Amino acid sequence: MPLRKPPGSLRSAFVVALGVLVLLRLAQYLSIVTLIYDDELTEMLRLALDIHDGSFVFNDPNSFVQKYTFQPFSQGTLVLQILTVGFSYLMGPTSWALLSSVLLLETIAFGCFLALGVRLGGLKGLGLAALLWLVASPASVVAVQLMPYGIHTE
């Protein structure tokens, strides 16, 4: 009868993979921060800055969405701005708060991808899923993952 790996090893491999993702994205962010920092990045911090300055006033949902949506066709940016408000209480309204929001969403997506790998192939499936996500991603995909607005990569 073959020995089964204890569930703790699978859990620890899962946690290690998530930790590697966070460390890798932080290193990548620090290495290309000058390429992705511009006025659009600060525009994504508008809600956190308005709350921090005390100039935020909620009139109605429609005006809130119109004012804080980055571009009229990018409603998902409002989700990032709301998450950034939470992180701005810890870090202040900085690009690090915005990066934390982006990293949180990618970590959740990565965790779901790892869970799929575990379901399909156990520990080997987890390793393959982690390898595909972390190593096989082309630079353009990583740049889009690090850009909070995710609209373009120039």
PDB file of N, CA and C in Angstrom, residues 42 45-57 67-68 85 88-89 92-94:
ATOM      1  N   THR A  42      -1.680  58.039 -10.085  1.00  0.00           N
ATOM      2  CA  THR A  42      -2.207  58.901  -9.026  1.00  0.00           C
ATOM      3  C   THR A  42      -3.710  59.121  -9.181  1.00  0.00           C
ATOM      4  N   LEU A  45      -5.633  56.739  -7.253  1.00  0.00           N
ATOM      5  CA  LEU A  45      -5.625  56.979  -5.811  1.00  0.00           C
ATOM      6  C   LEU A  45      -6.594  58.089  -5.404  1.00  0.00           C
ATOM      7  N   ARG A  46      -7.396  58.590  -6.340  1.00  0.00           N
ATOM      8  CA  ARG A  46      -8.227  59.762  -6.060  1.00  0.00           C
ATOM      9  C   ARG A  46      -9.168  59.538  -4.881  1.00  0.00           C
ATOM     10  N   LEU A  47      -9.829  58.407  -4.810  1.00  0.00           N
ATOM     11  CA  LEU A  47     -10.769  58.144  -3.716  1.00  0.00           C
ATOM     12  C   LEU A  47     -10.040  58.124  -2.374  1.00  0.00           C
ATOM     13  N   ALA A  48      -8.911  57.437  -2.306  1.00  0.00           N
ATOM     14  CA  ALA A  48      -8.143  57.380  -1.055  1.00  0.00           C
ATOM     15  C   ALA A  48      -7.626  58.770  -0.670  1.00  0.00           C
ATOM     16  N   LEU A  49      -7.182  59.544  -1.671  1.00  0.00           N
ATOM     17  CA  LEU A  49      -6.696  60.896  -1.386  1.00  0.00           C
ATOM     18  C   LEU A  49      -7.827  61.796  -0.895  1.00  0.00           C
ATOM     19  N   ASP A  50      -9.004  61.690  -1.531  1.00  0.00           N
ATOM     20  CA  ASP A  50     -10.135  62.515  -1.093  1.00  0.00           C
ATOM     21  C   ASP A  50     -10.577  62.164   0.324  1.00  0.00           C
ATOM     22  N   ILE A  51     -10.590  60.887   0.651  1.00  0.00           N
ATOM     23  CA  ILE A  51     -10.960  60.487   2.018  1.00  0.00           C
ATOM     24  C   ILE A  51      -9.898  60.940   3.006  1.00  0.00           C
ATOM     25  N   HIS A  52      -8.632  60.806   2.621  1.00  0.00           N
ATOM     26  CA  HIS A  52      -7.530  61.216   3.497  1.00  0.00           C
ATOM     27  C   HIS A  52      -7.544  62.735   3.738  1.00  0.00           C
ATOM     28  N   ASP A  53      -7.861  63.505   2.693  1.00  0.00           N
ATOM     29  CA  ASP A  53      -7.898  64.969   2.820  1.00  0.00           C
ATOM     30  C   ASP A  53      -9.179  65.490   3.462  1.00  0.00           C
ATOM     31  N   GLY A  54     -10.193  64.640   3.561  1.00  0.00           N
ATOM     32  CA  GLY A  54     -11.462  65.074   4.124  1.00  0.00           C
ATOM     33  C   GLY A  54     -12.373  65.739   3.118  1.00  0.00           C
ATOM     34  N   SER A  55     -12.065  65.649   1.838  1.00  0.00           N
ATOM     35  CA  SER A  55     -12.887  66.300   0.815  1.00  0.00           C
ATOM     36  C   SER A  55     -13.885  65.350   0.161  1.00  0.00           C
ATOM     37  N   PHE A  56     -14.006  64.130   0.674  1.00  0.00           N
ATOM     38  CA  PHE A  56     -14.934  63.166   0.092  1.00  0.00           C
ATOM     39  C   PHE A  56     -16.346  63.429   0.590  1.00  0.00           C
ATOM     40  N   VAL A  57     -17.275  63.550  -0.351  1.00  0.00           N
ATOM     41  CA  VAL A  57     -18.693  63.721  -0.026  1.00  0.00           C
ATOM     42  C   VAL A  57     -19.473  62.750  -0.895  1.00  0.00           C
ATOM     43  N   LYS A  67     -17.521  59.900 -10.764  1.00  0.00           N
ATOM     44  CA  LYS A  67     -16.329  60.634 -10.320  1.00  0.00           C
ATOM     45  C   LYS A  67     -15.126  59.719 -10.106  1.00  0.00           C
ATOM     46  N   TYR A  68     -15.362  58.529  -9.559  1.00  0.00           N
ATOM     47  CA  TYR A  68     -14.235  57.700  -9.160  1.00  0.00           C
ATOM     48  C   TYR A  68     -13.931  56.527 -10.092  1.00  0.00           C
ATOM     49  N   VAL A  85      -8.542  52.153  -0.553  1.00  0.00           N
ATOM     50  CA  VAL A  85      -8.913  52.937   0.631  1.00  0.00           C
ATOM     51  C   VAL A  85      -8.603  52.138   1.896  1.00  0.00           C
ATOM     52  N   SER A  88      -4.960  52.113   2.400  1.00  0.00           N
ATOM     53  CA  SER A  88      -4.413  53.447   2.677  1.00  0.00           C
ATOM     54  C   SER A  88      -4.519  53.800   4.158  1.00  0.00           C
ATOM     55  N   TYR A  89      -5.418  53.141   4.888  1.00  0.00           N
ATOM     56  CA  TYR A  89      -5.451  53.361   6.331  1.00  0.00           C
ATOM     57  C   TYR A  89      -4.208  52.792   7.001  1.00  0.00           C
ATOM     58  N   GLY A  92      -1.114  54.820   4.247  1.00  0.00           N
ATOM     59  CA  GLY A  92      -1.312  56.158   3.702  1.00  0.00           C
ATOM     60  C   GLY A  92      -1.695  56.046   2.234  1.00  0.00           C
ATOM     61  N   PRO A  93      -2.201  57.127   1.651  1.00  0.00           N
ATOM     62  CA  PRO A  93      -2.610  57.079   0.241  1.00  0.00           C
ATOM     63  C   PRO A  93      -1.393  57.128  -0.685  1.00  0.00           C
ATOM     64  N   THR A  94      -0.712  56.006  -0.788  1.00  0.00           N
ATOM     65  CA  THR A  94       0.505  55.922  -1.592  1.00  0.00           C
ATOM     66  C   THR A  94       0.347  54.857  -2.667  1.00  0.00           C
TER      67      THR A  94
END
